[in-house]
Tab-separated table of C-alpha atoms in Angstrom:
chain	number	residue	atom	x	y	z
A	1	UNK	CA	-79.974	-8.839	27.829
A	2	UNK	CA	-79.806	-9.155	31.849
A	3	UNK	CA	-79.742	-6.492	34.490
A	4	UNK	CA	-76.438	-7.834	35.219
A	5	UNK	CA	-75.368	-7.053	31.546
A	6	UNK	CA	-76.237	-2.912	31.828
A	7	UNK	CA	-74.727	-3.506	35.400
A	8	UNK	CA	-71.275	-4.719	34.007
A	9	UNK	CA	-71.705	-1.724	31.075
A	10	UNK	CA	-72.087	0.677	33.521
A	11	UNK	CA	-69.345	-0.521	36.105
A	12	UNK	CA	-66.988	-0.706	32.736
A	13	UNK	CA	-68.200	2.497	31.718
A	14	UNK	CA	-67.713	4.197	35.506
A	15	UNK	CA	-64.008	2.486	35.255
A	16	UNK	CA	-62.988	3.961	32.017
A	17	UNK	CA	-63.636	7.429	33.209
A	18	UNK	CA	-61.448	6.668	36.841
A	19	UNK	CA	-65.119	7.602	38.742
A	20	UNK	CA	-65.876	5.630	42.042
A	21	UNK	CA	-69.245	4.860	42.845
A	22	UNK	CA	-69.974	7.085	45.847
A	23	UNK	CA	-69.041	9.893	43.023
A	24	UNK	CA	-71.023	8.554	40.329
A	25	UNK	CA	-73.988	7.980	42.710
A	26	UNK	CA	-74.090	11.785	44.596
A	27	UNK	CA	-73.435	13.191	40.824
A	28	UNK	CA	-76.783	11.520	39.268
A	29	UNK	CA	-78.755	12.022	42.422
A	30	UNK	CA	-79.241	8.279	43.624
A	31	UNK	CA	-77.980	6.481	46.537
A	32	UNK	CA	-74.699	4.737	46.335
A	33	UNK	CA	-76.040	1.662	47.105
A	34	UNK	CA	-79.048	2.150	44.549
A	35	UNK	CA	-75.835	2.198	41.946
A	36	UNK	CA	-74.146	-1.371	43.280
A	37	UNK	CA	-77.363	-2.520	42.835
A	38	UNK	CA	-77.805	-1.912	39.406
A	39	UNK	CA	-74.307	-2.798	38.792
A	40	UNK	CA	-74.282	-5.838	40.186
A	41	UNK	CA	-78.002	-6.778	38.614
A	42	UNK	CA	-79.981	-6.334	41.661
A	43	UNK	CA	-81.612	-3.596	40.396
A	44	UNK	CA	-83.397	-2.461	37.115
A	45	UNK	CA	-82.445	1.248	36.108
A	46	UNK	CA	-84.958	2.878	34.317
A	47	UNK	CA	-84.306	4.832	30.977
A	48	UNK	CA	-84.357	8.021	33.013
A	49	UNK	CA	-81.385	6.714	35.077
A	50	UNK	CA	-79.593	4.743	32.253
A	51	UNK	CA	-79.506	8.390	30.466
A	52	UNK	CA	-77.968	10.303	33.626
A	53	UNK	CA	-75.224	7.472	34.089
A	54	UNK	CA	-74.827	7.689	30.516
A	55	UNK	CA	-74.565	11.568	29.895
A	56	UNK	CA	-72.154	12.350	33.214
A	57	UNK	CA	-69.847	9.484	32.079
A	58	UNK	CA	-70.007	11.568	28.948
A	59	UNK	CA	-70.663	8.278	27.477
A	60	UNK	CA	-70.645	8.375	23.552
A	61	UNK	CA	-74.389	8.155	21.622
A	62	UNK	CA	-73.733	4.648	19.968
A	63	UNK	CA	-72.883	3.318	23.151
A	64	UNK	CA	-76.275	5.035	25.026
A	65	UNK	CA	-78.299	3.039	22.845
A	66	UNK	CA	-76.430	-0.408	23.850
A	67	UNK	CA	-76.558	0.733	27.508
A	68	UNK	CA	-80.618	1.280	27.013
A	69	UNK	CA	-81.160	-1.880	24.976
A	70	UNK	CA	-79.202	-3.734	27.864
A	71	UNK	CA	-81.444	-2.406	30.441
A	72	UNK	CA	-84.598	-3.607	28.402
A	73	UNK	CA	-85.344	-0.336	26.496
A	74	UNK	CA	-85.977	1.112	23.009
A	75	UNK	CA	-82.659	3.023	21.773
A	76	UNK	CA	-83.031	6.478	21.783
A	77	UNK	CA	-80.791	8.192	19.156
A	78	UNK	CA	-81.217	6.943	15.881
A	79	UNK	CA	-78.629	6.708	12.973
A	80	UNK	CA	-78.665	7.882	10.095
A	81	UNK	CA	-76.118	7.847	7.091
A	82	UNK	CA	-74.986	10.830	5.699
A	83	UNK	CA	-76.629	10.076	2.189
A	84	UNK	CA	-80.210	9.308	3.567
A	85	UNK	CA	-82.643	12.186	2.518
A	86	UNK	CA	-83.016	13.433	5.997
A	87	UNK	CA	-79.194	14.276	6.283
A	88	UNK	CA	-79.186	15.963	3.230
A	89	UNK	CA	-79.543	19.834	4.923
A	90	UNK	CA	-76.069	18.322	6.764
A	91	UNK	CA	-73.975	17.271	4.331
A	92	UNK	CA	-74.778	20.150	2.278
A	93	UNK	CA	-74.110	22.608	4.964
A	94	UNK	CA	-70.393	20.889	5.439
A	95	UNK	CA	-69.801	20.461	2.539
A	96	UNK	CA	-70.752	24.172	1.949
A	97	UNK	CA	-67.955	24.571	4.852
A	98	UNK	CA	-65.362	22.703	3.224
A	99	UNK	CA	-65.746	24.178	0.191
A	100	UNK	CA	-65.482	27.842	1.581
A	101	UNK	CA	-62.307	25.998	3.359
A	102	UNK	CA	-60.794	25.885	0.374
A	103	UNK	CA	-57.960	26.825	-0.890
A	104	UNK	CA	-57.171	25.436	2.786
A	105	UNK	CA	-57.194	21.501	3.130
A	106	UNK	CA	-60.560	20.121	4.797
A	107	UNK	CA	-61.499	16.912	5.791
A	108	UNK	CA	-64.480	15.118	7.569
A	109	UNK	CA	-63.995	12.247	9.797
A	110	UNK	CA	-65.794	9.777	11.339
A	111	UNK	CA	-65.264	7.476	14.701
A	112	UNK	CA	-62.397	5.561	13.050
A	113	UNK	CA	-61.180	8.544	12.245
A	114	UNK	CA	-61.910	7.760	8.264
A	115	UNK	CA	-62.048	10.310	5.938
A	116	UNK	CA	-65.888	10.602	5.116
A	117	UNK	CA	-65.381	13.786	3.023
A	118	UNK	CA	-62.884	16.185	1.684
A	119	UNK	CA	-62.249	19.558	-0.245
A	120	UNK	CA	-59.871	19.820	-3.188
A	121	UNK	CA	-57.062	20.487	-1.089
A	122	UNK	CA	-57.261	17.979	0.843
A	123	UNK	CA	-57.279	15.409	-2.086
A	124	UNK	CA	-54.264	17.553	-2.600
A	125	UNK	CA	-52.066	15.901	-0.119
A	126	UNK	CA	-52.481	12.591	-0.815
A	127	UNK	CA	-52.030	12.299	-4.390
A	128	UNK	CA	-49.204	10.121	-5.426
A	129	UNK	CA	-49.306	7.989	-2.498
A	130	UNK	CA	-49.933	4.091	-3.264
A	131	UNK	CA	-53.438	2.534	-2.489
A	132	UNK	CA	-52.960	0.166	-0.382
A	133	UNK	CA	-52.334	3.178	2.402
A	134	UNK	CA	-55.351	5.197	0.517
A	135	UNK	CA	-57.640	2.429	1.692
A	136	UNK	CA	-60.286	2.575	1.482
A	137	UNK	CA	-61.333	3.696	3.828
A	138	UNK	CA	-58.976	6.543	4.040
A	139	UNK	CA	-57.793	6.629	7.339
A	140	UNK	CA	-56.226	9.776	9.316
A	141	UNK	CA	-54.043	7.768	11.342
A	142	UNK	CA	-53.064	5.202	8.739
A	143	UNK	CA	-52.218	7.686	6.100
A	144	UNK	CA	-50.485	9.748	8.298
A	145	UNK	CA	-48.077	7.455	9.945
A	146	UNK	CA	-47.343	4.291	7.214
A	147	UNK	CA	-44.369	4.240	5.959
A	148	UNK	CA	-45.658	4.260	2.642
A	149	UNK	CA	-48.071	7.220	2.951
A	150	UNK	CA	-47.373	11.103	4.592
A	151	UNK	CA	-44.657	9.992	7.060
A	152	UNK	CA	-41.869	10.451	4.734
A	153	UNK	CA	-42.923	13.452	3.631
A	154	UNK	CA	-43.265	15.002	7.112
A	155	UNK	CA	-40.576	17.096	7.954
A	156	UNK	CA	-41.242	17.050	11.490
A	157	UNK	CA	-42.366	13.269	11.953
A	158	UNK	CA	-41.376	13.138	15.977
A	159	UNK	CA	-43.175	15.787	16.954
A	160	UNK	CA	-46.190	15.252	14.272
A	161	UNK	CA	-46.473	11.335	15.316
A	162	UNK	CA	-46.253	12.161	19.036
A	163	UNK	CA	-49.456	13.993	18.611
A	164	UNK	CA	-51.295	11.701	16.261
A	165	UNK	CA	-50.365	9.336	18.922
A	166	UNK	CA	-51.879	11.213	21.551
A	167	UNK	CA	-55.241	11.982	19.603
A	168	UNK	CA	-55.683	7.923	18.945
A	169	UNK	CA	-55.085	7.217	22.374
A	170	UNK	CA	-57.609	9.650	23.689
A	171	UNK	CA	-59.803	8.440	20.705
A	172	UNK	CA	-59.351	4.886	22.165
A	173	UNK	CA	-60.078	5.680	25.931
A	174	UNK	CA	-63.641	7.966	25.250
A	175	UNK	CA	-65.194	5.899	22.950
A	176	UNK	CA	-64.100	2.181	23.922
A	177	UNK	CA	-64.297	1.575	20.400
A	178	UNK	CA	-62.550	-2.050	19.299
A	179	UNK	CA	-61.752	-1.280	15.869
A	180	UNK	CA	-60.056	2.183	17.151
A	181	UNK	CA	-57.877	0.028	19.577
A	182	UNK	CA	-56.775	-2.522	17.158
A	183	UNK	CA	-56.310	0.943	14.377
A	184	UNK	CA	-53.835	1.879	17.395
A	185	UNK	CA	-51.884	-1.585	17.570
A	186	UNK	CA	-51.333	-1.608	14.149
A	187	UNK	CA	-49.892	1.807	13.641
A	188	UNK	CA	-47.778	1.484	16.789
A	189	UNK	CA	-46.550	-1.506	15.151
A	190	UNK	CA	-44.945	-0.175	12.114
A	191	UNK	CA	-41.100	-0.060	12.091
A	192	UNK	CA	-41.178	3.843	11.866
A	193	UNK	CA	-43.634	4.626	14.559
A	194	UNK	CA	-42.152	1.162	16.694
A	195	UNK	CA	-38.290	2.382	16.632
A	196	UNK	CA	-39.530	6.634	16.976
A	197	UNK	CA	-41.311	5.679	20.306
A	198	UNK	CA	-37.859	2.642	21.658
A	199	UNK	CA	-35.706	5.381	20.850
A	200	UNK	CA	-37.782	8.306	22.807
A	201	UNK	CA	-37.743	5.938	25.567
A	202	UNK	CA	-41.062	5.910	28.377
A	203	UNK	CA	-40.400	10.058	28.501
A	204	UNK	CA	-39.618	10.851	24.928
A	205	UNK	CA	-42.956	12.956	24.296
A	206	UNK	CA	-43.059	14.972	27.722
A	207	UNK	CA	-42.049	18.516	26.016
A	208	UNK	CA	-44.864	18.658	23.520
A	209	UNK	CA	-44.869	22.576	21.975
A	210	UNK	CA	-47.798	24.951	22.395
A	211	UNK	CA	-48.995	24.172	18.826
A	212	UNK	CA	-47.393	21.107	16.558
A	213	UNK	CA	-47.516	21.895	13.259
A	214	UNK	CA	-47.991	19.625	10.579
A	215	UNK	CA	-44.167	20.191	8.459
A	216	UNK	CA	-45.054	18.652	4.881
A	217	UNK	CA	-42.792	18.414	2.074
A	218	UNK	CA	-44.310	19.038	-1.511
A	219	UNK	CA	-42.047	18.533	-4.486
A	220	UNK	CA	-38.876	21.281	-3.841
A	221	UNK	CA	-41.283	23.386	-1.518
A	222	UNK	CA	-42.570	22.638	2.332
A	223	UNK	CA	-46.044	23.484	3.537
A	224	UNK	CA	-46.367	24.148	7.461
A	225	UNK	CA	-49.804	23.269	8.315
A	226	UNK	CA	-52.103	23.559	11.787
A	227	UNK	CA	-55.079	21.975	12.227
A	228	UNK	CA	-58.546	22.552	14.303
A	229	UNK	CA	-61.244	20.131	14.598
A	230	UNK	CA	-64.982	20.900	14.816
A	231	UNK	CA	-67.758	18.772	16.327
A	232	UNK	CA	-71.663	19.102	16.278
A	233	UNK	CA	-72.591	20.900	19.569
A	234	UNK	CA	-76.099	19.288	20.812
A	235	UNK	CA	-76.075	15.593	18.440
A	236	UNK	CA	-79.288	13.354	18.880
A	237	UNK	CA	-77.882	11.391	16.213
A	238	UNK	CA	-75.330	8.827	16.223
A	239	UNK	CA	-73.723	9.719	12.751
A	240	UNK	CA	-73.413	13.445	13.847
A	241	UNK	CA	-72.182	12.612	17.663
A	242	UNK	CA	-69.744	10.668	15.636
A	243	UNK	CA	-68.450	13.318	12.456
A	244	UNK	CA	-65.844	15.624	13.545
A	245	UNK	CA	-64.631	18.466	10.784
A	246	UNK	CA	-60.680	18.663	10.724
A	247	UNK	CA	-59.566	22.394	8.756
A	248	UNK	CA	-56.002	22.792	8.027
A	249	UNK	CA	-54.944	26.748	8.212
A	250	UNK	CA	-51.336	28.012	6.661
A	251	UNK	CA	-48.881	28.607	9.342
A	252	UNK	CA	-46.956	30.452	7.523
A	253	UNK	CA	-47.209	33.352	5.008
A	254	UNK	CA	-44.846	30.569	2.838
A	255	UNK	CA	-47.632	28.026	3.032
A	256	UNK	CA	-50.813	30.685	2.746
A	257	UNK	CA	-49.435	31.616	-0.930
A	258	UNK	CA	-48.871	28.447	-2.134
A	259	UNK	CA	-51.910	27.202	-1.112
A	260	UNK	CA	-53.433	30.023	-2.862
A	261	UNK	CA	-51.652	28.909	-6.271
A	262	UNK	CA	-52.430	25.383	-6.461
């Protein structure tokens, strides 16, 4: 590629996170017209600068390597999948974690938010629904929202979409990731989701609770749900920059025991 390609990245990049170029610039330690010049192709960055752009745009580890490879360079963090032998210490150790999760739902997703692996509980929650929302892949945001999948079991769709919502747009603006934008287009498109949001009008999710819980009804009973999600803390791989580890906890005594039976 050109230095004007890792110029455009960067400016892109530097857009998405509302940063102006003096403040990029006196952040990394360079000049701010050492930055227009890379931006605009004038000037080569070198690997050491591509990296400082890259980590205080907090610029994802997939995207690092294009950056690099547009600049001339070697990627840096490699990828590997979660069933090569060199993972195999990592998905043992979550799985371990989902396992001891359970009789709590567990789940691990990926980018796309697809469901990479589960505990039994989680499998749990799904079961009955048809497969053309199952996928695969199983998706968080697909499941969750469809008509056909969770949504008419959710008690408490509003306030559960709203932040699903919220999570894919945020999803949508860190990573810049095309197949998470059109994921978002298509939910926002379906009838449920479409006439929630017209009929909230521009304001309708501006009173958000403290904690939304996840209101799910199971046969004659009604599980109340919250949820955390868990990331790797120092990644130098793009799978595990990418892997997040959503656990479900009762919120309810209700919910705790009849968890505990199934």
């Amino acid at each position: 590629m050109s230095r004007a390609a890792v110029g455009e990245l960067v400016r892109e990049w530097r857009g998405r996170r509302r940063r102006s170029q003096m403040d990029l610039a006196l952040d990394i330690g360079v000049s701010p017209r050492h930055l227009s010049f890379v931006e605009t192709g004038r000037s080569r960055p070198s690997p050491q600068l591509v990296i400082a752009i890259a980590e205080e745009l907090e610029v994802p580890l997939r995207e690092r390597n294009t950056l690099l490879i547009a600049a001339g360079y070697a990627p840096r963090y490699s990828q590997r999948g979660l069933d090569e032998p060199e993972m195999a210490h990592v998905r043992a150790s979550i799985q371990r974690m989902l396992d001891a999760h359970d009789p709590y739902p567990g789940v691990v997703i990926d980018r796309q938010w697809n469901v990479v692996l589960g505990n039994r509980s989680a499998g749990a929650l799904t079961a009955g629904l048809p497969a053309h929302v199952l996928g695969p892949p199983l998706n968080v945001f697909r499941v969750s929202l469809h008509p056909d999948g969770l949504a008419g079991r959710t008690l408490n769709f509003a306030e559960w979409a709203a932040y699903l919502l919220g999570q894919l747009r945020r999803s949508v603006v860190l990573t810049g990731d095309r197949a998470l934008a059109a994921l978002e287009a298509e939910v926002r498109a379906y009838p449920n989701v479409a006439a929630l949001e017209k009929g909230m009008g521009r304001d309708g999710w501006s009173e958000a609770p403290v904690l939304v819980p996840f209101r799910l009804a199971s046969g004659a009973v009604e599980l109340s749900l919250f949820t955390t999600i868990t990331t790797f803390g120092t990644p130098q791989d793009v799978t595990l920059d990418e892997l997040a580890i959503e656990l479900f906890f009762p919120a309810d005594e209700a919910t705790e025991a009849l968890l505990r039976r199934l």
